[in-house]
Structures are given as structure tokens and as C-alpha cells.
Coordinates of C-alpha atoms in Angstrom, one line a residue:
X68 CA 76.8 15.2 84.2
X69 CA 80.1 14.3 85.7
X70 CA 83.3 16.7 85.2
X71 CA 86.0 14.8 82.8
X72 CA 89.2 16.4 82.0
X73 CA 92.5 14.7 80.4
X74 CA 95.8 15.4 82.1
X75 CA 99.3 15.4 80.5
X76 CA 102.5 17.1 81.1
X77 CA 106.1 16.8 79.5
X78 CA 105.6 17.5 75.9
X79 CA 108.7 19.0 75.2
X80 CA 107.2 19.7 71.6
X81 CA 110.1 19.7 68.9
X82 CA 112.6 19.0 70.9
X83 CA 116.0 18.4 69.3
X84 CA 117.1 14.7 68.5
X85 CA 120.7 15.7 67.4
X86 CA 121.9 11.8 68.0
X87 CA 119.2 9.7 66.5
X88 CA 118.7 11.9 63.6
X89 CA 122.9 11.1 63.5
X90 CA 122.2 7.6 63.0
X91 CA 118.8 7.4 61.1
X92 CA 118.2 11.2 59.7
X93 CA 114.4 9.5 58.2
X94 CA 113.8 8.3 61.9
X95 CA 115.1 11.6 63.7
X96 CA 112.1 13.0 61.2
X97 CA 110.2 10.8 62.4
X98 CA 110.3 11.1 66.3
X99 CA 111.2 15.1 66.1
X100 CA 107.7 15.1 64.2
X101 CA 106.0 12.8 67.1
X102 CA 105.7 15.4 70.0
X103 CA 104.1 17.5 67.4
X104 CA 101.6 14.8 66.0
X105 CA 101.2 13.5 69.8
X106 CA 99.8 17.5 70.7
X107 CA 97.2 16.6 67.7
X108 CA 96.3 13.5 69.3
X109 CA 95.8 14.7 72.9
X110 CA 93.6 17.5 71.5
X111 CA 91.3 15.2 69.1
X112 CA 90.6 12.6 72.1
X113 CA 89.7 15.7 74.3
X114 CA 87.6 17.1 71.4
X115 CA 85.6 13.1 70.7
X116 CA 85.5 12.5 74.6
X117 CA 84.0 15.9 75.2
X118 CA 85.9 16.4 77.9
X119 CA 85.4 19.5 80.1
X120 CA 89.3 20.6 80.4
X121 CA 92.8 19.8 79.6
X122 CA 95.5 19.8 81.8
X123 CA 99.0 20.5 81.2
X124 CA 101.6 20.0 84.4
X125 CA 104.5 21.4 83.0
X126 CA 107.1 21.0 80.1
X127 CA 105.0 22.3 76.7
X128 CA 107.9 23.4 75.7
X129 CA 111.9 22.0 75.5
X130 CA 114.0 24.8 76.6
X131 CA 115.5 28.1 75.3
X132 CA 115.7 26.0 71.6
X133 CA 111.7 26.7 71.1
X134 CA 111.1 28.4 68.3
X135 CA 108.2 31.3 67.0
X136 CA 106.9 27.9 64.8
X137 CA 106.4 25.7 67.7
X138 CA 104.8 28.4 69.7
X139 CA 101.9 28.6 66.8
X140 CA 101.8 25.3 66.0
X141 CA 100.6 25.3 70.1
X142 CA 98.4 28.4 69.8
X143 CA 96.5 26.5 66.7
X144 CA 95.8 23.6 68.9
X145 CA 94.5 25.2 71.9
X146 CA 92.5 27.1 69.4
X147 CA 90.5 24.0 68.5
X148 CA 90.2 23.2 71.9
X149 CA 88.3 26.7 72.1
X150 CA 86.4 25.9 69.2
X151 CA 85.0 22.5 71.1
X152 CA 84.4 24.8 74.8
X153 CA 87.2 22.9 76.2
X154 CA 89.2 24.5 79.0
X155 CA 93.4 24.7 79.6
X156 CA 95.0 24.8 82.9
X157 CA 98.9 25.2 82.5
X158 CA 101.6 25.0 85.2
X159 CA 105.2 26.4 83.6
X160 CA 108.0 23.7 84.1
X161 CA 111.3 24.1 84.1
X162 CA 111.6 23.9 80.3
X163 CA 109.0 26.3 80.1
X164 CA 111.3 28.9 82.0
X165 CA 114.0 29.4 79.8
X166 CA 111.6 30.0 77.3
X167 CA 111.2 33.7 76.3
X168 CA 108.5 32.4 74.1
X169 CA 106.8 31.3 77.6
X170 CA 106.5 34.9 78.3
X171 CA 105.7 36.4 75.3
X172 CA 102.5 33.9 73.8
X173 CA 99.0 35.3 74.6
X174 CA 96.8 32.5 74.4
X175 CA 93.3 32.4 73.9
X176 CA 90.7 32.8 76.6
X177 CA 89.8 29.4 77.2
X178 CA 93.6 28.8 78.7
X179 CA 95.0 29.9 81.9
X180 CA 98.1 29.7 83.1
X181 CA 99.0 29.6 86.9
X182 CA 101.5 32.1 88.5
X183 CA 103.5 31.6 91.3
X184 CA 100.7 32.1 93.9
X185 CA 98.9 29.0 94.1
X186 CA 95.5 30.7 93.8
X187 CA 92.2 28.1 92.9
X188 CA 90.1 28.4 90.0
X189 CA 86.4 27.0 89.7
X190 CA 86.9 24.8 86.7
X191 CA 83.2 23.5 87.1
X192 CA 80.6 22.4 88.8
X193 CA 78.9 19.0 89.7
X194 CA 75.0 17.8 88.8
X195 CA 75.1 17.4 92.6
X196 CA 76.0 21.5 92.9
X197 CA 79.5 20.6 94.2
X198 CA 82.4 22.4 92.2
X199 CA 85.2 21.7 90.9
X200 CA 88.6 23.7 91.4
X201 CA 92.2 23.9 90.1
X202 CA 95.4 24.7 92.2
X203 CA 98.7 25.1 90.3
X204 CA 101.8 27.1 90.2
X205 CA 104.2 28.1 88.1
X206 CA 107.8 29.0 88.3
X207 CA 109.9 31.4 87.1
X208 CA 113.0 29.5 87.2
X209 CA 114.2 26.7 85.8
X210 CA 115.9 25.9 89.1
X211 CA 113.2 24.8 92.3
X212 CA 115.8 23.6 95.0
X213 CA 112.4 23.6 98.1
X214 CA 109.0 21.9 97.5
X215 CA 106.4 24.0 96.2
X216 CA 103.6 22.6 98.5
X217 CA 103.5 25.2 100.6
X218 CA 102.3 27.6 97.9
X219 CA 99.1 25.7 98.0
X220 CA 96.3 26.7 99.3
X221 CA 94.4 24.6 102.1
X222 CA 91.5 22.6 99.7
X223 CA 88.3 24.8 98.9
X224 CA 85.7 22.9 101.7
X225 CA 82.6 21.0 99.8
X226 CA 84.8 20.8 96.7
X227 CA 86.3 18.7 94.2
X228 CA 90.3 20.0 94.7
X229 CA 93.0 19.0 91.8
X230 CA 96.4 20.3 92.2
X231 CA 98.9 21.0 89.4
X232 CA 102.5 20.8 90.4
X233 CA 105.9 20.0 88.3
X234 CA 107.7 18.3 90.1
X235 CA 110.9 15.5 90.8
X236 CA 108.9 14.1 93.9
X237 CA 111.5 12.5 96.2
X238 CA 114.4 12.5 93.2
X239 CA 114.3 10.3 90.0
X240 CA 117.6 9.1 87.5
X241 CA 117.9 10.7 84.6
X242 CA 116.0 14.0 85.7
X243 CA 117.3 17.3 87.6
X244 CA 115.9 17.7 90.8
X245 CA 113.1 20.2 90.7
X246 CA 110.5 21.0 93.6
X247 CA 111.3 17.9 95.6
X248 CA 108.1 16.7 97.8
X249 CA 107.7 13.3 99.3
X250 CA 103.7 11.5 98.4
X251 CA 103.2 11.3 101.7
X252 CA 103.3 15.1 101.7
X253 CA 100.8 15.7 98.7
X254 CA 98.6 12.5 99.9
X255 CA 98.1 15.0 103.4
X256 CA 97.5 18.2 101.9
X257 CA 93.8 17.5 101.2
X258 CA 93.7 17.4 97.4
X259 CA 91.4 14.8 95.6
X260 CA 93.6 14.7 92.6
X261 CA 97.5 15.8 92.1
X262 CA 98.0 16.2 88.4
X263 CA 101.9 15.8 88.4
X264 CA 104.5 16.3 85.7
X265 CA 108.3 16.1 85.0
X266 CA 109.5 12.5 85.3
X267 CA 109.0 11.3 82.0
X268 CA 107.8 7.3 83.0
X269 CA 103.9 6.9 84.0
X270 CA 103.2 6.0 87.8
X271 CA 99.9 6.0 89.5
X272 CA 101.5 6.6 93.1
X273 CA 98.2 6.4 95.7
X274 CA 94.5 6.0 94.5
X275 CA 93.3 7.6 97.4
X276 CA 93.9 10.6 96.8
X277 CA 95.0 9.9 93.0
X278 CA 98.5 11.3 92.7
X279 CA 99.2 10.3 88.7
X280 CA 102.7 10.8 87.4
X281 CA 101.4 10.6 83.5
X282 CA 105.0 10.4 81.9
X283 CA 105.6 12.0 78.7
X284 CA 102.8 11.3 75.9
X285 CA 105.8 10.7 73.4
X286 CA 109.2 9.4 74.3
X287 CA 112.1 10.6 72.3
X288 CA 114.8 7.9 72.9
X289 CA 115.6 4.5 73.8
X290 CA 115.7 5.8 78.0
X291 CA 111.6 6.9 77.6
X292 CA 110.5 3.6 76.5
X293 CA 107.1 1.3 77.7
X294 CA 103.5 2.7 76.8
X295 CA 103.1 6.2 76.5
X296 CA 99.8 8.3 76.8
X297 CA 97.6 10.7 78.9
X298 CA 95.6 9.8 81.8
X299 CA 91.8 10.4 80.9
X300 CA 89.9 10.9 84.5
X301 CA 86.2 11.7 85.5
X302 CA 84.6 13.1 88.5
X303 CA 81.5 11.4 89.6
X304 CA 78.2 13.3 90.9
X305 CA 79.8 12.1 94.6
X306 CA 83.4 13.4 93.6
X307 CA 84.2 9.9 93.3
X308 CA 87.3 9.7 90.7
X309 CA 88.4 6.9 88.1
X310 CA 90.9 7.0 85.7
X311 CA 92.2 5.5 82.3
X312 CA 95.4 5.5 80.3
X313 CA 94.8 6.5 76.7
X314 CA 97.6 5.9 74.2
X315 CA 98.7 8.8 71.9
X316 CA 102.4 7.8 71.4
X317 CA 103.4 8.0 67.1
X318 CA 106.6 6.1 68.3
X319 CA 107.0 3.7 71.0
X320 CA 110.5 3.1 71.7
X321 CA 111.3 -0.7 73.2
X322 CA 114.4 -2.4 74.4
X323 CA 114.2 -6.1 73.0
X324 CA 116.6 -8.9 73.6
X325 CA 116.8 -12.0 71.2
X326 CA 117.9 -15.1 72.5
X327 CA 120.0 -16.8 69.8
X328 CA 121.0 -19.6 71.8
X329 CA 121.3 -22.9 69.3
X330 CA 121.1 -20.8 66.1
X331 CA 123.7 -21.6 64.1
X332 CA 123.2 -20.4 60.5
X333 CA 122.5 -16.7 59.1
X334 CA 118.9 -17.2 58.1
X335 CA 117.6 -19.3 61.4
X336 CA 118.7 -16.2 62.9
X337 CA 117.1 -13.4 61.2
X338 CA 113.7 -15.4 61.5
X339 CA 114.1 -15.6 65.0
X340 CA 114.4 -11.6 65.2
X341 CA 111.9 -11.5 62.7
X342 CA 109.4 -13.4 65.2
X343 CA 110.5 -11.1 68.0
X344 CA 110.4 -7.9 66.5
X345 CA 106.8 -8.8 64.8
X346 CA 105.4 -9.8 68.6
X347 CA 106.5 -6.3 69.7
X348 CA 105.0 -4.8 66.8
X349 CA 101.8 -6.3 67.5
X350 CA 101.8 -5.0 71.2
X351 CA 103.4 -1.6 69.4
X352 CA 99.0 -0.9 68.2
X353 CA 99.2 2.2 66.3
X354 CA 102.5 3.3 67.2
X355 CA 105.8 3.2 65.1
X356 CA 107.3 0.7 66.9
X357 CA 111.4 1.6 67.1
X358 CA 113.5 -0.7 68.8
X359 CA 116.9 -1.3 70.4
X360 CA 118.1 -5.0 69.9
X361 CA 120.6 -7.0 71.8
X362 CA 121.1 -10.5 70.6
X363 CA 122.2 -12.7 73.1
X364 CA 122.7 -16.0 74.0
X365 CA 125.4 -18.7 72.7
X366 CA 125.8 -19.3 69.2
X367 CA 128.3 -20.4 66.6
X368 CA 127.4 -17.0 64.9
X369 CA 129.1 -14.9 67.5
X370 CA 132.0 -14.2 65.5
X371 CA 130.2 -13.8 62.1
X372 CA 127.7 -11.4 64.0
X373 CA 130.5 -9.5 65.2
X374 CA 132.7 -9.4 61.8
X375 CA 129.8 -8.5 59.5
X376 CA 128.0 -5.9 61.7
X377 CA 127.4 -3.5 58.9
X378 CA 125.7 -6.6 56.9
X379 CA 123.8 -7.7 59.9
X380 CA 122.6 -4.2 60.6
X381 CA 121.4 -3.7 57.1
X382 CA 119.4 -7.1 57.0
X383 CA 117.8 -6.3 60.4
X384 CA 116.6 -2.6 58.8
X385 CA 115.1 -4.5 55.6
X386 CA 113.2 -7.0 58.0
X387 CA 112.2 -4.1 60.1
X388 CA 110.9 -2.0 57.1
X389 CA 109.0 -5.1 56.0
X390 CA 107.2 -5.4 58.6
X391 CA 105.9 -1.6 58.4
X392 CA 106.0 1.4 60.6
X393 CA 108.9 -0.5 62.1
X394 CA 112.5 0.8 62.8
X395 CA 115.4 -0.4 64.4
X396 CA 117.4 2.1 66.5
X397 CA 120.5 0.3 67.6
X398 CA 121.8 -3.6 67.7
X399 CA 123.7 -4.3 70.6
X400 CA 125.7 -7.8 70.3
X401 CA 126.1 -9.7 73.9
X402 CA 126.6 -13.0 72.2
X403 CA 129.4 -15.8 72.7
X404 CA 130.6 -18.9 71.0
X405 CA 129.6 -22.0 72.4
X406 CA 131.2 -23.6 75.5
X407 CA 133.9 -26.4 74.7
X408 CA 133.4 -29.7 76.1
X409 CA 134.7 -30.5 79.7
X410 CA 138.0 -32.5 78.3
X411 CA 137.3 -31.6 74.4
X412 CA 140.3 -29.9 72.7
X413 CA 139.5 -26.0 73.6
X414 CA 141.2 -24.9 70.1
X415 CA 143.7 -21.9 70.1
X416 CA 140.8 -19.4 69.6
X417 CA 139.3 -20.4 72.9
X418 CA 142.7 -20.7 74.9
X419 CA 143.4 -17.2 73.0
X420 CA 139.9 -15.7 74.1
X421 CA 141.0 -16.5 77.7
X422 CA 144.1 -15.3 77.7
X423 CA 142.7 -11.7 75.9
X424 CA 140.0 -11.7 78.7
X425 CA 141.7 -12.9 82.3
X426 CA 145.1 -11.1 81.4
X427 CA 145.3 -8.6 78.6
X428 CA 141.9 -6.6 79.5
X429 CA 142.7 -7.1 82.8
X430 CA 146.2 -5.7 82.9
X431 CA 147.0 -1.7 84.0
X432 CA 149.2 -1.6 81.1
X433 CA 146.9 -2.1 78.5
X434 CA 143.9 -0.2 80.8
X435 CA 146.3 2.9 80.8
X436 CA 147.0 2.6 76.8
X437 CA 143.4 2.1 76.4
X438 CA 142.7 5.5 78.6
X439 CA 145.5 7.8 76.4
X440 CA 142.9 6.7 73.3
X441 CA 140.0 7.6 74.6
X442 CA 141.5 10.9 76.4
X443 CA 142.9 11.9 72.8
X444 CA 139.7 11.2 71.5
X445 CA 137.5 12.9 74.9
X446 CA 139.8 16.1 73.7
X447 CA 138.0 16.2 70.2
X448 CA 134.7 16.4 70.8
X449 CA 132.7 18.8 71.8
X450 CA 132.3 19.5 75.9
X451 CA 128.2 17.5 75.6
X452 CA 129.4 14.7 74.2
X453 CA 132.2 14.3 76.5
X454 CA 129.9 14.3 79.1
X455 CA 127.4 12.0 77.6
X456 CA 130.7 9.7 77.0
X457 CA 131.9 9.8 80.1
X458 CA 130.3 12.0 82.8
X459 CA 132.8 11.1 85.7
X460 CA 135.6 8.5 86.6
X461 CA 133.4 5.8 87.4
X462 CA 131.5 6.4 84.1
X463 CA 135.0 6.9 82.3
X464 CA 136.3 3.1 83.9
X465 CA 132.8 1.4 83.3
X466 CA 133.4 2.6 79.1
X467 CA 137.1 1.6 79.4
X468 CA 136.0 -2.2 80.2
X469 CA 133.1 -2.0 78.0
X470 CA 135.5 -1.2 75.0
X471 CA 138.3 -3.7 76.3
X472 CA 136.0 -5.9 76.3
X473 CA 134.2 -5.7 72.1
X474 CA 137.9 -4.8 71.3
X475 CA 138.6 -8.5 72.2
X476 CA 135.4 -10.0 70.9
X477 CA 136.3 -7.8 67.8
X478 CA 139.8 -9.7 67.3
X479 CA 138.7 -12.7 67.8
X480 CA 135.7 -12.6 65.5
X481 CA 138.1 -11.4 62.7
X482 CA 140.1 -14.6 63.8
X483 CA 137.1 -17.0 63.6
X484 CA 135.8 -15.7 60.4
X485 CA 139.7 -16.5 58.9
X486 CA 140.3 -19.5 60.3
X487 CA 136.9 -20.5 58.8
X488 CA 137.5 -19.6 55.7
X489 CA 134.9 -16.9 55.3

């Protein structure tokens, strides 16, 4: 029989969701309840597929916010996976090391959780006699400035060799650098299989050896969108190793952009959306699909779109909820009015729209009135939202533009809508 075994990493289970549940408190239920449900789902595949042992690279947990529940809602879980004779092999990530929980949880037998040493364990053993053995370690600290390779061990000769590491490879946007390491690196160390973890988008980097980056199984925001799942991988009699991508997202988060171009009446465009948000649904499978609009494109709507925002986001969230198990998170407007004619009377609006774009946005006047708002406003929120706002001064003059910029649209939609009546 060959040796199966599921790895996954980055579950961050009930982590906190403090701005979508701002926005959409039923859908911050939803997705805060996801990384739970997704656990369940990774357990119940390992538990049909038989599958000889989990792996976990790192990130069960979400930091010093875990709480006694989430540590035996986890405890329940590997508990079944007892029940079925499945293994656990569990590296700590940084999450996991500001947990106190970490420290404090005895799990059942059938888990084991790697220190700091790098020291194998025989996992199982082939129908051809050849074995099969895990290498991971943990750390301590949340913080892993130098590459935790050479904690490893050299590969066990005659053996089937999968190493467990947490790690930020050669550096990735949106996540801290932790245990830096180039594939190059892991590719020469010897291992048949590197079960990674901490970047939270799925890569296969090299076949040969596999080095699988599995991304989170369940993305909590717009920025951890695309399929989400767990890599399902089996070990041939001749250690040969293949590999498959099983879904186990509850929400699948998607950017979608709408091209309204030609539409020029309310209901043409809602059906358009309607088409687009069904497709994505569709492609969604079993998964909530939640999704982040921008309607594009040039449209005599623009203005309308713009004045009635509040109408046009409660439309989109009846069309969503229609279509079932479908939510929108956010509708970003990037649409225009239509292009006047080469020689065609431009109309004041247009002329207007000009001038608020080339010389009133434009102007370090109005730039430095714009940046006493926002500073008065910076001042009254709290210091993590200030950052998420704006982290530095390029960040600070990309918003400033940004909001010079739908401050004009704004004006002028309020304009259009008057001058046509509405």
C-alpha cells in the first residue's frame, strides 16, 4: 500500500475579522466561522481518503487572541483523527508562538509536535520495506530573522524524507519575513517532499523534489482570494510522489470587474452584474462565493452610480442574496461618462470635469487642504487603523490622490444627476 498523507498549514482558526464584520456583521459570522468549518473539512477528507497522516506546517492558531474554546474545538478534531488511526505532525509558526495556549494543550497520542531540534520521525513504511520519515521544527519565537535549514538533518539514506518548515522563503508582500531560505536551498538538501507553510497563496515551487507552498485552506479577506484547499499527496511503492489540490474553502473570496461599457439604463446594468457574479458563482462549487466588485468601463450611468451608491449597493446585495450563498464584500466604482465627440459641444460638465482634474486636484493648495483633513482625521483613530490608512508617506500621497480624485467624480455626479433632473 502506498503512504498518503494531506498537508496544510496557515489556519489561523478564529481569527478576528474586526473590519468585515464592520461592514457585514452576518458575513463577518460567516467567514470568522469558516477557518473553524474548514478544520472539519480537512479532517473528514483525511478520515474518507484513509489517509495515513496529517500534516500541519505552521499557523493552527492566530496569535495571542486564541482562546481556551478554539484550543478544544482543535483537540476534538485531532481526536477524530485518533479515532480513524490517522497521524499529526505539527511544526509551531509564528502565530503559534505567541500563543500561551501553544504551550499549555496536551494533545492526544496520535499527534506530535516538533521542537526546535530538527530530529526525524518514522511516519511509516512502504510495501517495498522502505520508510517513510518526517523532519520539522518548531520555533519558539514569533521572530526567525536566519533560515532554519540548517537545523535539518542530512535525509535518512533508503528513505522517503518530508520536511516540515514555516517559512517566508525568499520574502513575500503582505507577510513578515520569517525563516528566510531560497528553493534552491531546500531543492539541495535531499528531501523528497518540503511541506511548507506561511504565505497564505498556493504555489507548487519544483516537482522534483516537491516543494508545495499550500496557502491557507480558508481566506479571510479580499487579499487571500483564488482557490483555496490542501494538497492531498501519495507515496508510491518506488517513493515516487503525486499530488492533488483538494478544495475545503466555506468562503472563496474573488475580485470581479464588470465592464459596463454601453450600458446606459439602471436595469441593463444590474443584469450585466447579475451574469457576472452568477459565472463566478458557478466556478465558486461549494463555496460561499463573496466578492469585491469594480464596475468599470464608460457609461452614461457614471454619475447616477456614483450619486446613488447606497441604492446601488443595496440592489447588488438583493441580486447577490438571490443567487444564494452569495455575498458581496465591497463595490468599487472606476467608471466614466462617455467621451464627447472630436468637435461636439463638450458641455460645462465636461469642460468642468477637466478643469477639477488637470488643475484643482493637481494644485499644492488644495493637496495641502486635503492633507490637514485627513491628518485631523489620522489623529482620531486608533494607532492600527492609521496604519492600515496610511502606513508611510508614499502610502499617505497615493490615498491623498485616490480621495482627490472620487471627491471630484463625487461633485460632478451630484451635478449630472441635477442638471438631469433626477
Amino acid at each position: 500500500m502506498p503512504f498518503r498523507f494531506i498537508h496544510t498549514a496557515d489556519l489561523h482558526l478564529d481569527s478576528p475579522l474586526t473590519s468585515l464584520a464592520l461592514r457585514n456583521a452576518e458575513l463577518g459570522d460567516l467567514v470568522r466561522g469558516a477557518t473553524r468549518k474548514a478544520l472539519e473539512r480537512i479532517v473528514d477528507l483525511a478520515i474518507t481518503e484513509a489517509v495515513d497522516a496529517l500534516i500541519i506546517a505552521g499557523d493552527l492558531y492566530d496569535g495571542s487572541q486564541t482562546s481556551m474554546a478554539t484550543a478544544l474545538f482543535l483537540m476534538e478534531q485531532m481526536r477524530r483523527l485518533e479515532a480513524a488511526g490517522i497521524r499529526v505532525f505539527l511544526i509551531r509558526g509564528n502565530h503559534d508562538a505567541q500563543s500561551q495556549i501553544t504551550r499549555e494543550l496536551t494533545f492526544p497520542p496520535n499527534v506530535h509536535v516538533f521542537d526546535g531540534r530538527g530530529k526525524p520521525v518514522r511516519a511509516g513504511i512502504l510495501a517495498s520495506g522502505r520508510e517513510v520519515h518526517v523532519h520539522g521544527i518548531s520555533f519558539a519565537n514569533p521572530h526567525a530573522p536566519a533560515s532554519l535549514l540548517p537545523g535539518f538533518r542530512a535525509p535518512l539514506p533508503d528513505a522517503v524524507n518530508i520536511g516540515l518548515m514555516h517559512t517566508s522563503l525568499a520574502g513575500a508582500s503582505r507577510h513578515d519575513p520569517y525563516a528566510p531560505v531560497g528553493i534552491a536551498d531546500l531543492a539541495a538538501h535531499g528531501f523528497d517532499y518540503w511541506a511548507l507553510g506561511h504565505i497564505h497563496q498556493r504555489r507548487v515551487h519544483l516537482e522534483k523534489p516537491w516543494i508545495v507552498m499550500p496557502g491557507n485552506p480558508q481566506g479571510r479577506d479580499i487579499n487571500e482570494g483564488g482557490p483555496k484547499g490542501v494538497t492531498l499527496a501519495t507515496v508510491d511503492d518506488d517513493g515516487t510522489i503525486t499530488c492533488a489540490l483538494h478544495p475545503v474553502a466555506v468562503a472563496l473570496f474573488e475580485r470581479l470587474s464588470v465592464d459596463l461599457s454601453g450600458i446606459d439604463d439602471w436595469r441593463g446594468m444590474l443584469d450585466r452584474i447579475e451574469a457576472a457574479l452568477a459565472e463566478a458563482r458557478v466556478a465558486a462549487g461549494g463555496a460561499h462565493l463573496v466578492a469585491r466588485l469594480t464596475l468599470a468601463g464608460a457609461t452614461p450611468l457614471a454619475w447616477r452610480l456614483r450619486r446613488d451608491e447606497d441604492l446601488l449597493a443595496a440592489e447588488l446585495q438583493n441580486l447577490a442574496a438571490s443567487l444564494g450563498e452569495c455575498w458581496i464584500e465591497a463595490v468599487e466604482l472606476s467608471v466614466a461618462a462617455p467621451l464627447v465627440a472630436a468637435g461636439a459641444d463638450a458641455g460645462p460638465l465636461t469642460e468642468l470635469s477637466r478643469l477639477m482634474r488637470e488643475d484643482v486636484v493637481e494644485s499644492h493648495a488644495y493637496r495641502e487642504e486635503l492633507r490637514e483633513a485627513l491628518a485631523d482625521l489620522l489623529r482620531q483613530l486608533p494607532k492600527e487603523a492609521r496604519s492600515l490608512l496610511a502606513a508611510d508617506e508614499a502610502a499617505e500621497e497615493t490615498l491623498l490622490h485616490e480621495l482627490a480624485l472620487e471627491g471630484a467624480d463625487a461633485v460632478l455626479a451630484r451635478l449630472g444627476g441635477e442638471g438631469a433632473g433626477a
